[in-house]
PDB file of C-alpha atoms in Angstrom:
ATOM      1  CA  UNK Z   1      28.655 -11.311 -22.243  1.00 62.00           C
ATOM      2  CA  UNK Z   2      28.055  -8.514 -19.758  1.00 63.00           C
ATOM      3  CA  UNK Z   3      27.228  -6.076 -22.546  1.00 72.00           C
ATOM      4  CA  UNK Z   4      24.740  -8.551 -24.013  1.00 78.00           C
ATOM      5  CA  UNK Z   5      23.084  -9.040 -20.630  1.00 71.00           C
ATOM      6  CA  UNK Z   6      22.875  -5.269 -20.210  1.00 72.00           C
ATOM      7  CA  UNK Z   7      21.381  -4.885 -23.687  1.00 77.00           C
ATOM      8  CA  UNK Z   8      18.806  -7.569 -22.986  1.00 76.00           C
ATOM      9  CA  UNK Z   9      17.790  -5.922 -19.700  1.00 74.00           C
ATOM     10  CA  UNK Z  10      17.456  -2.536 -21.398  1.00 73.00           C
ATOM     11  CA  UNK Z  11      15.142  -4.056 -24.000  1.00 82.00           C
ATOM     12  CA  UNK Z  12      13.104  -5.744 -21.291  1.00 89.00           C
ATOM     13  CA  UNK Z  13      12.413  -2.569 -19.303  1.00 95.00           C
ATOM     14  CA  UNK Z  14      10.716   0.731 -20.146  1.00 95.00           C
ATOM     15  CA  UNK Z  15      13.840   2.693 -19.088  1.00 94.00           C
ATOM     16  CA  UNK Z  16      17.172   1.990 -17.355  1.00 92.00           C
ATOM     17  CA  UNK Z  17      16.612   1.064 -13.654  1.00 94.00           C
ATOM     18  CA  UNK Z  18      16.997   3.760 -10.991  1.00 94.00           C
ATOM     19  CA  UNK Z  19      19.864   1.955  -9.239  1.00 93.00           C
ATOM     20  CA  UNK Z  20      21.692   1.283 -12.524  1.00 91.00           C
ATOM     21  CA  UNK Z  21      22.271  -2.125 -14.081  1.00 86.00           C
ATOM     22  CA  UNK Z  22      25.846  -2.421 -12.801  1.00 87.00           C
ATOM     23  CA  UNK Z  23      24.803  -1.799  -9.210  1.00 90.00           C
ATOM     24  CA  UNK Z  24      21.889  -4.255  -9.501  1.00 90.00           C
ATOM     25  CA  UNK Z  25      24.216  -6.890 -10.924  1.00 87.00           C
ATOM     26  CA  UNK Z  26      26.733  -6.324  -8.132  1.00 90.00           C
ATOM     27  CA  UNK Z  27      24.028  -6.797  -5.498  1.00 92.00           C
ATOM     28  CA  UNK Z  28      21.991  -9.339  -7.459  1.00 89.00           C
ATOM     29  CA  UNK Z  29      21.582 -11.687  -4.473  1.00 92.00           C
ATOM     30  CA  UNK Z  30      20.220  -8.977  -2.197  1.00 92.00           C
ATOM     31  CA  UNK Z  31      16.477  -8.774  -1.896  1.00 94.00           C
ATOM     32  CA  UNK Z  32      16.482  -5.053  -2.612  1.00 93.00           C
ATOM     33  CA  UNK Z  33      17.969  -5.678  -6.058  1.00 95.00           C
ATOM     34  CA  UNK Z  34      15.620  -8.572  -6.810  1.00 96.00           C
ATOM     35  CA  UNK Z  35      12.633  -6.458  -5.802  1.00 97.00           C
ATOM     36  CA  UNK Z  36      13.796  -3.578  -8.018  1.00 97.00           C
ATOM     37  CA  UNK Z  37      14.112  -5.964 -10.976  1.00 95.00           C
ATOM     38  CA  UNK Z  38      10.636  -7.363 -10.227  1.00 97.00           C
ATOM     39  CA  UNK Z  39       8.985  -3.927 -10.202  1.00 98.00           C
ATOM     40  CA  UNK Z  40      10.806  -2.966 -13.413  1.00 97.00           C
ATOM     41  CA  UNK Z  41       9.624  -6.172 -15.095  1.00 96.00           C
ATOM     42  CA  UNK Z  42       6.062  -5.684 -13.845  1.00 98.00           C
ATOM     43  CA  UNK Z  43       6.011  -2.128 -15.203  1.00 98.00           C
ATOM     44  CA  UNK Z  44       7.192  -3.285 -18.637  1.00 97.00           C
ATOM     45  CA  UNK Z  45       4.788  -6.270 -18.732  1.00 97.00           C
ATOM     46  CA  UNK Z  46       1.758  -4.158 -17.880  1.00 98.00           C
ATOM     47  CA  UNK Z  47       2.706  -1.291 -20.226  1.00 98.00           C
ATOM     48  CA  UNK Z  48       3.211  -3.695 -23.145  1.00 97.00           C
ATOM     49  CA  UNK Z  49      -0.080  -5.482 -22.496  1.00 97.00           C
ATOM     50  CA  UNK Z  50      -1.981  -2.167 -22.377  1.00 98.00           C
ATOM     51  CA  UNK Z  51      -0.217  -0.701 -25.437  1.00 97.00           C
ATOM     52  CA  UNK Z  52      -1.110  -3.839 -27.427  1.00 97.00           C
ATOM     53  CA  UNK Z  53      -4.813  -3.115 -26.795  1.00 97.00           C
ATOM     54  CA  UNK Z  54      -4.512   0.564 -27.760  1.00 96.00           C
ATOM     55  CA  UNK Z  55      -2.236   0.601 -30.823  1.00 90.00           C
ATOM     56  CA  UNK Z  56      -2.911   4.254 -31.700  1.00 89.00           C
ATOM     57  CA  UNK Z  57      -1.539   5.476 -28.370  1.00 92.00           C
ATOM     58  CA  UNK Z  58       1.865   5.140 -26.744  1.00 94.00           C
ATOM     59  CA  UNK Z  59       3.384   5.525 -23.310  1.00 96.00           C
ATOM     60  CA  UNK Z  60       5.309   8.681 -22.499  1.00 96.00           C
ATOM     61  CA  UNK Z  61       8.274   7.464 -20.426  1.00 96.00           C
ATOM     62  CA  UNK Z  62       9.767   9.907 -17.985  1.00 95.00           C
ATOM     63  CA  UNK Z  63      12.730   9.095 -15.701  1.00 95.00           C
ATOM     64  CA  UNK Z  64      13.160  11.432 -12.738  1.00 94.00           C
ATOM     65  CA  UNK Z  65      15.694  11.867  -9.970  1.00 94.00           C
ATOM     66  CA  UNK Z  66      15.188  12.847  -6.342  1.00 91.00           C
ATOM     67  CA  UNK Z  67      17.970  14.953  -4.899  1.00 91.00           C
ATOM     68  CA  UNK Z  68      17.516  13.346  -1.463  1.00 89.00           C
ATOM     69  CA  UNK Z  69      18.206   9.916  -2.986  1.00 93.00           C
ATOM     70  CA  UNK Z  70      16.797   7.671  -5.680  1.00 94.00           C
ATOM     71  CA  UNK Z  71      14.198   8.451  -8.309  1.00 95.00           C
ATOM     72  CA  UNK Z  72      11.666   6.762 -10.522  1.00 96.00           C
ATOM     73  CA  UNK Z  73      10.229   5.985 -13.936  1.00 96.00           C
ATOM     74  CA  UNK Z  74       6.811   7.252 -14.818  1.00 96.00           C
ATOM     75  CA  UNK Z  75       4.950   5.746 -17.803  1.00 97.00           C
ATOM     76  CA  UNK Z  76       1.681   7.402 -18.829  1.00 96.00           C
ATOM     77  CA  UNK Z  77      -0.569   6.706 -21.797  1.00 97.00           C
ATOM     78  CA  UNK Z  78      -3.194   9.374 -22.330  1.00 95.00           C
ATOM     79  CA  UNK Z  79      -6.146   9.955 -24.651  1.00 94.00           C
ATOM     80  CA  UNK Z  80      -6.014   6.631 -26.455  1.00 96.00           C
ATOM     81  CA  UNK Z  81      -8.910   4.866 -28.169  1.00 96.00           C
ATOM     82  CA  UNK Z  82      -9.282   2.403 -25.301  1.00 98.00           C
ATOM     83  CA  UNK Z  83      -7.646   4.144 -22.336  1.00 98.00           C
ATOM     84  CA  UNK Z  84      -8.371   7.698 -21.301  1.00 96.00           C
ATOM     85  CA  UNK Z  85      -5.403   7.507 -18.931  1.00 96.00           C
ATOM     86  CA  UNK Z  86      -3.191   4.616 -17.892  1.00 97.00           C
ATOM     87  CA  UNK Z  87      -0.207   5.211 -15.629  1.00 97.00           C
ATOM     88  CA  UNK Z  88       2.361   2.682 -14.435  1.00 98.00           C
ATOM     89  CA  UNK Z  89       5.017   4.116 -12.109  1.00 97.00           C
ATOM     90  CA  UNK Z  90       8.127   2.736 -10.501  1.00 97.00           C
ATOM     91  CA  UNK Z  91       9.924   4.527  -7.676  1.00 95.00           C
ATOM     92  CA  UNK Z  92      13.049   3.615  -5.734  1.00 96.00           C
ATOM     93  CA  UNK Z  93      13.768   6.194  -3.057  1.00 94.00           C
ATOM     94  CA  UNK Z  94      16.098   6.364  -0.066  1.00 93.00           C
ATOM     95  CA  UNK Z  95      17.244   8.861   2.519  1.00 91.00           C
ATOM     96  CA  UNK Z  96      15.895   9.935   5.885  1.00 89.00           C
ATOM     97  CA  UNK Z  97      12.272   9.428   6.859  1.00 84.00           C
ATOM     98  CA  UNK Z  98      10.434  12.682   7.538  1.00 77.00           C
ATOM     99  CA  UNK Z  99       9.022  13.098  11.048  1.00 76.00           C
ATOM    100  CA  UNK Z 100       5.457  13.087   9.664  1.00 78.00           C
ATOM    101  CA  UNK Z 101       6.023   9.878   7.700  1.00 79.00           C
ATOM    102  CA  UNK Z 102       7.543   8.229  10.786  1.00 79.00           C
ATOM    103  CA  UNK Z 103       4.534   9.358  12.824  1.00 80.00           C
ATOM    104  CA  UNK Z 104       2.200   7.792  10.249  1.00 80.00           C
ATOM    105  CA  UNK Z 105       4.090   4.491  10.581  1.00 80.00           C
ATOM    106  CA  UNK Z 106       4.151   4.568  14.383  1.00 80.00           C
ATOM    107  CA  UNK Z 107       0.389   5.083  14.357  1.00 80.00           C
ATOM    108  CA  UNK Z 108       0.202   1.658  12.627  1.00 81.00           C
ATOM    109  CA  UNK Z 109       2.077   0.066  15.527  1.00 79.00           C
ATOM    110  CA  UNK Z 110       5.686   0.296  14.280  1.00 78.00           C
ATOM    111  CA  UNK Z 111       8.213   0.875  17.068  1.00 78.00           C
ATOM    112  CA  UNK Z 112      10.858   2.918  15.265  1.00 80.00           C
ATOM    113  CA  UNK Z 113      13.912   3.877  17.329  1.00 80.00           C
ATOM    114  CA  UNK Z 114      15.555   6.881  15.688  1.00 78.00           C
ATOM    115  CA  UNK Z 115      19.215   7.846  16.054  1.00 74.00           C
ATOM    116  CA  UNK Z 116      19.449  11.594  16.793  1.00 73.00           C
ATOM    117  CA  UNK Z 117      15.925  11.856  15.405  1.00 74.00           C
ATOM    118  CA  UNK Z 118      17.050  10.307  12.081  1.00 80.00           C
ATOM    119  CA  UNK Z 119      15.687   7.174  10.437  1.00 87.00           C
ATOM    120  CA  UNK Z 120      17.442   6.037   7.235  1.00 88.00           C
ATOM    121  CA  UNK Z 121      14.971   4.307   4.918  1.00 92.00           C
ATOM    122  CA  UNK Z 122      14.695   2.725   1.510  1.00 92.00           C
ATOM    123  CA  UNK Z 123      11.354   2.260  -0.257  1.00 94.00           C
ATOM    124  CA  UNK Z 124      10.522   0.913  -3.671  1.00 97.00           C
ATOM    125  CA  UNK Z 125       7.394  -0.078  -5.522  1.00 97.00           C
ATOM    126  CA  UNK Z 126       5.391  -0.253  -8.703  1.00 98.00           C
ATOM    127  CA  UNK Z 127       1.962   1.312  -8.800  1.00 96.00           C
ATOM    128  CA  UNK Z 128      -0.634   1.754 -11.491  1.00 97.00           C
ATOM    129  CA  UNK Z 129      -4.105   3.127 -12.149  1.00 97.00           C
ATOM    130  CA  UNK Z 130      -5.907   2.484 -15.420  1.00 98.00           C
ATOM    131  CA  UNK Z 131      -8.938   4.573 -16.409  1.00 97.00           C
ATOM    132  CA  UNK Z 132     -10.576   3.256 -19.615  1.00 98.00           C
ATOM    133  CA  UNK Z 133     -12.794   5.343 -21.916  1.00 97.00           C
ATOM    134  CA  UNK Z 134     -15.632   2.830 -22.161  1.00 98.00           C
ATOM    135  CA  UNK Z 135     -17.899   2.781 -19.076  1.00 98.00           C
ATOM    136  CA  UNK Z 136     -18.227  -1.012 -19.477  1.00 98.00           C
ATOM    137  CA  UNK Z 137     -14.505  -1.503 -18.885  1.00 98.00           C
ATOM    138  CA  UNK Z 138     -13.618  -1.239 -15.184  1.00 98.00           C
ATOM    139  CA  UNK Z 139     -10.896   0.929 -13.676  1.00 98.00           C
ATOM    140  CA  UNK Z 140      -8.053  -1.112 -12.194  1.00 98.00           C
ATOM    141  CA  UNK Z 141      -5.412  -0.260  -9.612  1.00 98.00           C
ATOM    142  CA  UNK Z 142      -2.452  -2.226  -8.329  1.00 98.00           C
ATOM    143  CA  UNK Z 143       0.584  -1.507  -6.200  1.00 97.00           C
ATOM    144  CA  UNK Z 144       3.423  -3.690  -4.812  1.00 98.00           C
ATOM    145  CA  UNK Z 145       6.089  -2.230  -2.562  1.00 97.00           C
ATOM    146  CA  UNK Z 146       8.980  -2.989  -0.216  1.00 97.00           C
ATOM    147  CA  UNK Z 147      10.189  -0.930   2.737  1.00 94.00           C
ATOM    148  CA  UNK Z 148      13.365  -1.030   4.818  1.00 92.00           C
ATOM    149  CA  UNK Z 149      14.207   1.128   7.834  1.00 90.00           C
ATOM    150  CA  UNK Z 150      17.454   1.196   9.812  1.00 86.00           C
ATOM    151  CA  UNK Z 151      17.021   1.819  13.511  1.00 81.00           C
ATOM    152  CA  UNK Z 152      19.419   3.463  15.982  1.00 80.00           C
ATOM    153  CA  UNK Z 153      21.087   0.150  16.923  1.00 85.00           C
ATOM    154  CA  UNK Z 154      21.676  -0.778  13.273  1.00 81.00           C
ATOM    155  CA  UNK Z 155      18.909  -3.386  13.091  1.00 85.00           C
ATOM    156  CA  UNK Z 156      16.765  -3.265   9.973  1.00 87.00           C
ATOM    157  CA  UNK Z 157      12.997  -3.415   9.952  1.00 89.00           C
ATOM    158  CA  UNK Z 158      11.493  -4.510   6.622  1.00 94.00           C
ATOM    159  CA  UNK Z 159       8.035  -5.208   5.269  1.00 95.00           C
ATOM    160  CA  UNK Z 160       6.073  -5.627   2.054  1.00 98.00           C
ATOM    161  CA  UNK Z 161       2.703  -4.202   1.084  1.00 97.00           C
ATOM    162  CA  UNK Z 162       0.456  -4.069  -1.932  1.00 97.00           C
ATOM    163  CA  UNK Z 163      -2.672  -5.259  -3.645  1.00 98.00           C
ATOM    164  CA  UNK Z 164      -4.780  -5.252  -6.783  1.00 98.00           C
ATOM    165  CA  UNK Z 165      -8.381  -4.049  -6.943  1.00 98.00           C
ATOM    166  CA  UNK Z 166     -11.118  -3.418  -9.500  1.00 98.00           C
ATOM    167  CA  UNK Z 167     -13.600  -0.543  -9.749  1.00 98.00           C
ATOM    168  CA  UNK Z 168     -16.330  -1.158 -12.337  1.00 98.00           C
ATOM    169  CA  UNK Z 169     -18.826   1.516 -13.327  1.00 98.00           C
ATOM    170  CA  UNK Z 170     -21.294  -1.255 -14.200  1.00 98.00           C
ATOM    171  CA  UNK Z 171     -21.096  -4.582 -12.424  1.00 97.00           C
ATOM    172  CA  UNK Z 172     -20.551  -7.655 -14.587  1.00 98.00           C
ATOM    173  CA  UNK Z 173     -20.659 -10.792 -12.489  1.00 98.00           C
ATOM    174  CA  UNK Z 174     -18.536 -12.891 -14.860  1.00 98.00           C
ATOM    175  CA  UNK Z 175     -15.775 -10.272 -14.827  1.00 98.00           C
ATOM    176  CA  UNK Z 176     -15.883 -10.038 -11.027  1.00 98.00           C
ATOM    177  CA  UNK Z 177     -15.510 -13.825 -10.737  1.00 98.00           C
ATOM    178  CA  UNK Z 178     -12.627 -13.920 -13.231  1.00 98.00           C
ATOM    179  CA  UNK Z 179     -10.807 -11.092 -11.443  1.00 98.00           C
ATOM    180  CA  UNK Z 180     -11.138 -12.558  -7.944  1.00 98.00           C
ATOM    181  CA  UNK Z 181     -10.443 -16.136  -9.068  1.00 98.00           C
ATOM    182  CA  UNK Z 182      -7.149 -15.085 -10.711  1.00 98.00           C
ATOM    183  CA  UNK Z 183      -6.010 -13.293  -7.542  1.00 98.00           C
ATOM    184  CA  UNK Z 184      -7.135 -16.200  -5.354  1.00 98.00           C
ATOM    185  CA  UNK Z 185      -5.061 -18.643  -7.431  1.00 98.00           C
ATOM    186  CA  UNK Z 186      -1.977 -16.421  -6.992  1.00 98.00           C
ATOM    187  CA  UNK Z 187      -2.507 -16.354  -3.193  1.00 98.00           C
ATOM    188  CA  UNK Z 188      -3.388 -20.051  -2.875  1.00 98.00           C
ATOM    189  CA  UNK Z 189       0.013 -21.071  -4.275  1.00 98.00           C
ATOM    190  CA  UNK Z 190       1.499 -19.803  -1.011  1.00 98.00           C
ATOM    191  CA  UNK Z 191      -1.104 -20.285   1.719  1.00 98.00           C
ATOM    192  CA  UNK Z 192      -4.860 -20.900   1.545  1.00 98.00           C
ATOM    193  CA  UNK Z 193      -5.439 -18.453   4.410  1.00 98.00           C
ATOM    194  CA  UNK Z 194      -4.044 -15.462   2.495  1.00 98.00           C
ATOM    195  CA  UNK Z 195      -6.828 -14.778  -0.024  1.00 98.00           C
ATOM    196  CA  UNK Z 196      -9.772 -14.580   2.454  1.00 98.00           C
ATOM    197  CA  UNK Z 197      -7.663 -12.465   4.823  1.00 98.00           C
ATOM    198  CA  UNK Z 198      -6.393 -10.024   2.172  1.00 98.00           C
ATOM    199  CA  UNK Z 199      -9.738  -9.860   0.377  1.00 98.00           C
ATOM    200  CA  UNK Z 200     -11.427  -8.698   3.590  1.00 98.00           C
ATOM    201  CA  UNK Z 201      -8.592  -6.215   4.228  1.00 98.00           C
ATOM    202  CA  UNK Z 202      -9.141  -4.810   0.731  1.00 98.00           C
ATOM    203  CA  UNK Z 203     -12.917  -4.425   1.255  1.00 97.00           C
ATOM    204  CA  UNK Z 204     -12.317  -2.613   4.544  1.00 97.00           C
ATOM    205  CA  UNK Z 205      -9.509  -0.404   3.216  1.00 97.00           C
ATOM    206  CA  UNK Z 206     -11.239   0.930   0.084  1.00 97.00           C
ATOM    207  CA  UNK Z 207     -14.182   2.293   2.040  1.00 97.00           C
ATOM    208  CA  UNK Z 208     -15.277   5.907   1.545  1.00 96.00           C
ATOM    209  CA  UNK Z 209     -16.432   6.763   5.063  1.00 96.00           C
ATOM    210  CA  UNK Z 210     -18.085  10.075   4.238  1.00 96.00           C
ATOM    211  CA  UNK Z 211     -20.196   8.356   1.530  1.00 97.00           C
ATOM    212  CA  UNK Z 212     -20.809   5.124   3.416  1.00 97.00           C
ATOM    213  CA  UNK Z 213     -19.789   3.063   0.378  1.00 96.00           C
ATOM    214  CA  UNK Z 214     -16.949   0.927  -0.912  1.00 95.00           C
ATOM    215  CA  UNK Z 215     -14.829   2.181  -3.784  1.00 94.00           C
ATOM    216  CA  UNK Z 216     -15.190  -0.877  -6.005  1.00 96.00           C
ATOM    217  CA  UNK Z 217     -15.504  -4.668  -5.865  1.00 98.00           C
ATOM    218  CA  UNK Z 218     -12.201  -5.098  -4.046  1.00 98.00           C
ATOM    219  CA  UNK Z 219      -9.501  -7.631  -4.729  1.00 98.00           C
ATOM    220  CA  UNK Z 220      -6.604  -8.087  -2.330  1.00 98.00           C
ATOM    221  CA  UNK Z 221      -4.767  -5.621  -0.078  1.00 98.00           C
ATOM    222  CA  UNK Z 222      -2.043  -6.111   2.551  1.00 98.00           C
ATOM    223  CA  UNK Z 223       0.543  -4.037   4.361  1.00 95.00           C
ATOM    224  CA  UNK Z 224       3.327  -4.433   6.947  1.00 93.00           C
ATOM    225  CA  UNK Z 225       3.843  -8.098   5.986  1.00 96.00           C
ATOM    226  CA  UNK Z 226       7.152  -9.311   7.452  1.00 95.00           C
ATOM    227  CA  UNK Z 227       6.629 -13.045   8.026  1.00 94.00           C
ATOM    228  CA  UNK Z 228       7.132 -16.004   7.617  1.00 95.00           C
ATOM    229  CA  UNK Z 229      10.456 -14.968   5.978  1.00 95.00           C
ATOM    230  CA  UNK Z 230      11.742 -12.299   3.604  1.00 96.00           C
ATOM    231  CA  UNK Z 231      12.129 -14.834   0.767  1.00 97.00           C
ATOM    232  CA  UNK Z 232       8.642 -16.303   1.234  1.00 98.00           C
ATOM    233  CA  UNK Z 233       6.944 -12.913   1.284  1.00 98.00           C
ATOM    234  CA  UNK Z 234       8.927 -11.840  -1.792  1.00 98.00           C
ATOM    235  CA  UNK Z 235       7.803 -14.958  -3.687  1.00 98.00           C
ATOM    236  CA  UNK Z 236       4.187 -14.243  -2.686  1.00 98.00           C
ATOM    237  CA  UNK Z 237       4.460 -10.617  -3.887  1.00 98.00           C
ATOM    238  CA  UNK Z 238       5.985 -11.890  -7.137  1.00 98.00           C
ATOM    239  CA  UNK Z 239       2.981 -14.208  -7.716  1.00 98.00           C
ATOM    240  CA  UNK Z 240       0.602 -11.297  -7.096  1.00 98.00           C
ATOM    241  CA  UNK Z 241       2.504  -9.018  -9.511  1.00 98.00           C
ATOM    242  CA  UNK Z 242       2.467 -11.737 -12.188  1.00 98.00           C
ATOM    243  CA  UNK Z 243      -1.335 -12.036 -11.779  1.00 98.00           C
ATOM    244  CA  UNK Z 244      -1.996  -8.389 -12.798  1.00 98.00           C
ATOM    245  CA  UNK Z 245      -2.074  -8.903 -16.582  1.00 98.00           C
ATOM    246  CA  UNK Z 246      -4.173 -12.132 -16.553  1.00 98.00           C
ATOM    247  CA  UNK Z 247      -6.715 -10.781 -14.039  1.00 98.00           C
ATOM    248  CA  UNK Z 248      -7.435  -7.566 -15.996  1.00 98.00           C
ATOM    249  CA  UNK Z 249      -6.489  -7.673 -19.694  1.00 98.00           C
ATOM    250  CA  UNK Z 250      -9.154 -10.283 -20.678  1.00 98.00           C
ATOM    251  CA  UNK Z 251     -11.853  -8.015 -19.173  1.00 98.00           C
ATOM    252  CA  UNK Z 252     -10.635  -5.016 -21.202  1.00 98.00           C
ATOM    253  CA  UNK Z 253     -10.561  -7.088 -24.407  1.00 98.00           C
ATOM    254  CA  UNK Z 254     -14.088  -8.319 -23.772  1.00 98.00           C
ATOM    255  CA  UNK Z 255     -15.691  -4.867 -23.310  1.00 98.00           C
ATOM    256  CA  UNK Z 256     -13.551  -2.216 -24.999  1.00 97.00           C
ATOM    257  CA  UNK Z 257     -15.798  -2.187 -28.102  1.00 97.00           C
ATOM    258  CA  UNK Z 258     -19.139  -2.325 -26.229  1.00 98.00           C
ATOM    259  CA  UNK Z 259     -21.527   0.447 -27.227  1.00 98.00           C
ATOM    260  CA  UNK Z 260     -22.537   2.959 -24.535  1.00 98.00           C
ATOM    261  CA  UNK Z 261     -24.912   5.905 -24.124  1.00 98.00           C
ATOM    262  CA  UNK Z 262     -24.209   9.484 -22.933  1.00 98.00           C
ATOM    263  CA  UNK Z 263     -26.051   8.585 -19.700  1.00 98.00           C
ATOM    264  CA  UNK Z 264     -23.682   5.673 -19.118  1.00 98.00           C
ATOM    265  CA  UNK Z 265     -20.698   7.943 -19.738  1.00 98.00           C
ATOM    266  CA  UNK Z 266     -22.067  10.445 -17.202  1.00 98.00           C
ATOM    267  CA  UNK Z 267     -22.492   7.688 -14.607  1.00 98.00           C
ATOM    268  CA  UNK Z 268     -18.859   6.659 -15.214  1.00 98.00           C
ATOM    269  CA  UNK Z 269     -17.764  10.261 -14.567  1.00 97.00           C
ATOM    270  CA  UNK Z 270     -19.659  10.344 -11.259  1.00 97.00           C
ATOM    271  CA  UNK Z 271     -18.190   7.004 -10.149  1.00 96.00           C
ATOM    272  CA  UNK Z 272     -14.759   8.347 -11.037  1.00 96.00           C
ATOM    273  CA  UNK Z 273     -15.452  11.307  -8.778  1.00 96.00           C
ATOM    274  CA  UNK Z 274     -15.706   8.823  -5.902  1.00 96.00           C
ATOM    275  CA  UNK Z 275     -12.346   7.390  -6.944  1.00 95.00           C
ATOM    276  CA  UNK Z 276     -10.808  10.844  -6.691  1.00 95.00           C
ATOM    277  CA  UNK Z 277     -12.398  11.433  -3.276  1.00 95.00           C
ATOM    278  CA  UNK Z 278     -10.955   8.227  -1.859  1.00 96.00           C
ATOM    279  CA  UNK Z 279      -7.465   8.836  -3.213  1.00 93.00           C
ATOM    280  CA  UNK Z 280      -7.226  12.397  -1.987  1.00 93.00           C
ATOM    281  CA  UNK Z 281      -8.856  11.898   1.419  1.00 93.00           C
ATOM    282  CA  UNK Z 282      -7.912   8.402   2.596  1.00 94.00           C
ATOM    283  CA  UNK Z 283      -5.252   6.731   0.492  1.00 92.00           C
ATOM    284  CA  UNK Z 284      -2.160   5.958   2.589  1.00 87.00           C
ATOM    285  CA  UNK Z 285       0.193   5.849  -0.398  1.00 86.00           C
ATOM    286  CA  UNK Z 286      -0.889   9.313  -1.521  1.00 90.00           C
ATOM    287  CA  UNK Z 287      -0.450  10.670   2.008  1.00 86.00           C
ATOM    288  CA  UNK Z 288       2.980   9.062   2.428  1.00 82.00           C
ATOM    289  CA  UNK Z 289       4.119  10.374  -0.954  1.00 85.00           C
ATOM    290  CA  UNK Z 290       3.048  13.910  -0.165  1.00 87.00           C
ATOM    291  CA  UNK Z 291       4.848  13.721   3.208  1.00 83.00           C
ATOM    292  CA  UNK Z 292       8.145  12.564   1.636  1.00 81.00           C
ATOM    293  CA  UNK Z 293      10.458  15.493   0.894  1.00 80.00           C
ATOM    294  CA  UNK Z 294      11.525  15.782  -2.750  1.00 81.00           C
ATOM    295  CA  UNK Z 295       8.845  13.414  -3.993  1.00 82.00           C
ATOM    296  CA  UNK Z 296       7.386  13.958  -7.446  1.00 86.00           C
ATOM    297  CA  UNK Z 297       3.826  15.297  -7.194  1.00 88.00           C
ATOM    298  CA  UNK Z 298       2.858  14.269 -10.771  1.00 86.00           C
ATOM    299  CA  UNK Z 299       3.735  10.650  -9.971  1.00 86.00           C
ATOM    300  CA  UNK Z 300       1.826  10.662  -6.672  1.00 87.00           C
ATOM    301  CA  UNK Z 301      -1.291  12.127  -8.304  1.00 90.00           C
ATOM    302  CA  UNK Z 302      -1.024   9.917 -11.397  1.00 86.00           C
ATOM    303  CA  UNK Z 303      -4.031   7.990 -10.052  1.00 88.00           C
ATOM    304  CA  UNK Z 304      -6.325  10.913 -10.839  1.00 92.00           C
ATOM    305  CA  UNK Z 305      -8.406  10.417 -13.983  1.00 93.00           C
ATOM    306  CA  UNK Z 306      -8.268  12.840 -16.901  1.00 91.00           C
ATOM    307  CA  UNK Z 307     -11.985  13.642 -16.385  1.00 93.00           C
ATOM    308  CA  UNK Z 308     -14.434  13.138 -13.510  1.00 95.00           C
ATOM    309  CA  UNK Z 309     -17.470  14.812 -11.991  1.00 95.00           C
TER     310      UNK Z 309
END
């Protein structure tokens, strides 16, 4: 039976999980294991939904290891008919937090008590950026992650973060309503206060200060969420992850065969340039990744489009 279960899991995912199926099964009740299975499932769900829309292209799947602990699975589809570049990455890393990364967290109000200057941590998440060819199909980004840090006295601090947001080149009101409504329904299942709060957070976060403009039409964004309880926040994150395919795929289907002009393509390239600016200058995930020793640069910079101006 165990072999069958293992076979089924292998078929469900894009690659074997970082922690190994045996280890995940052994710790199946622990939240860390459940979160790793959720991010693996989300990666596979999104990759399959995208591949179904772009049958001529396929995902290159690349598993990597980090010598300091952990690793990841990077799935990238490039130069398809529908998608210029679509990346869906999973990473599960552990080890000791670098001083710079700890400083970044303390600046957000975390009181982290290190033991001999060392802070053992474990971080895992799924993150994706999808850049379509057609200027009438919006770019989409999502990311859901879990963090655990062990302090000097052995107590563990934990929190979840994440979000899903949309960046159209051309605004289509119907699409915007569909996107936000789907995310709102996912939030409302848990608490009616969450959507307005996380929608505002998203608008404020994806703001390009030096341009005085927002990156897209938002969505939801949250970080450092550690209440009401670990189980409740996990269930909320699960609802958000399950909303990714229904909030985006119908929009791609609707517009991927729209005709467009060279001028519209140029405008898309310029809007993408703004995307690049935000990710390289302000994005916290990019900064954290680059500050983590042994991290994989290609995976961190996966969010960059193939072309931009």
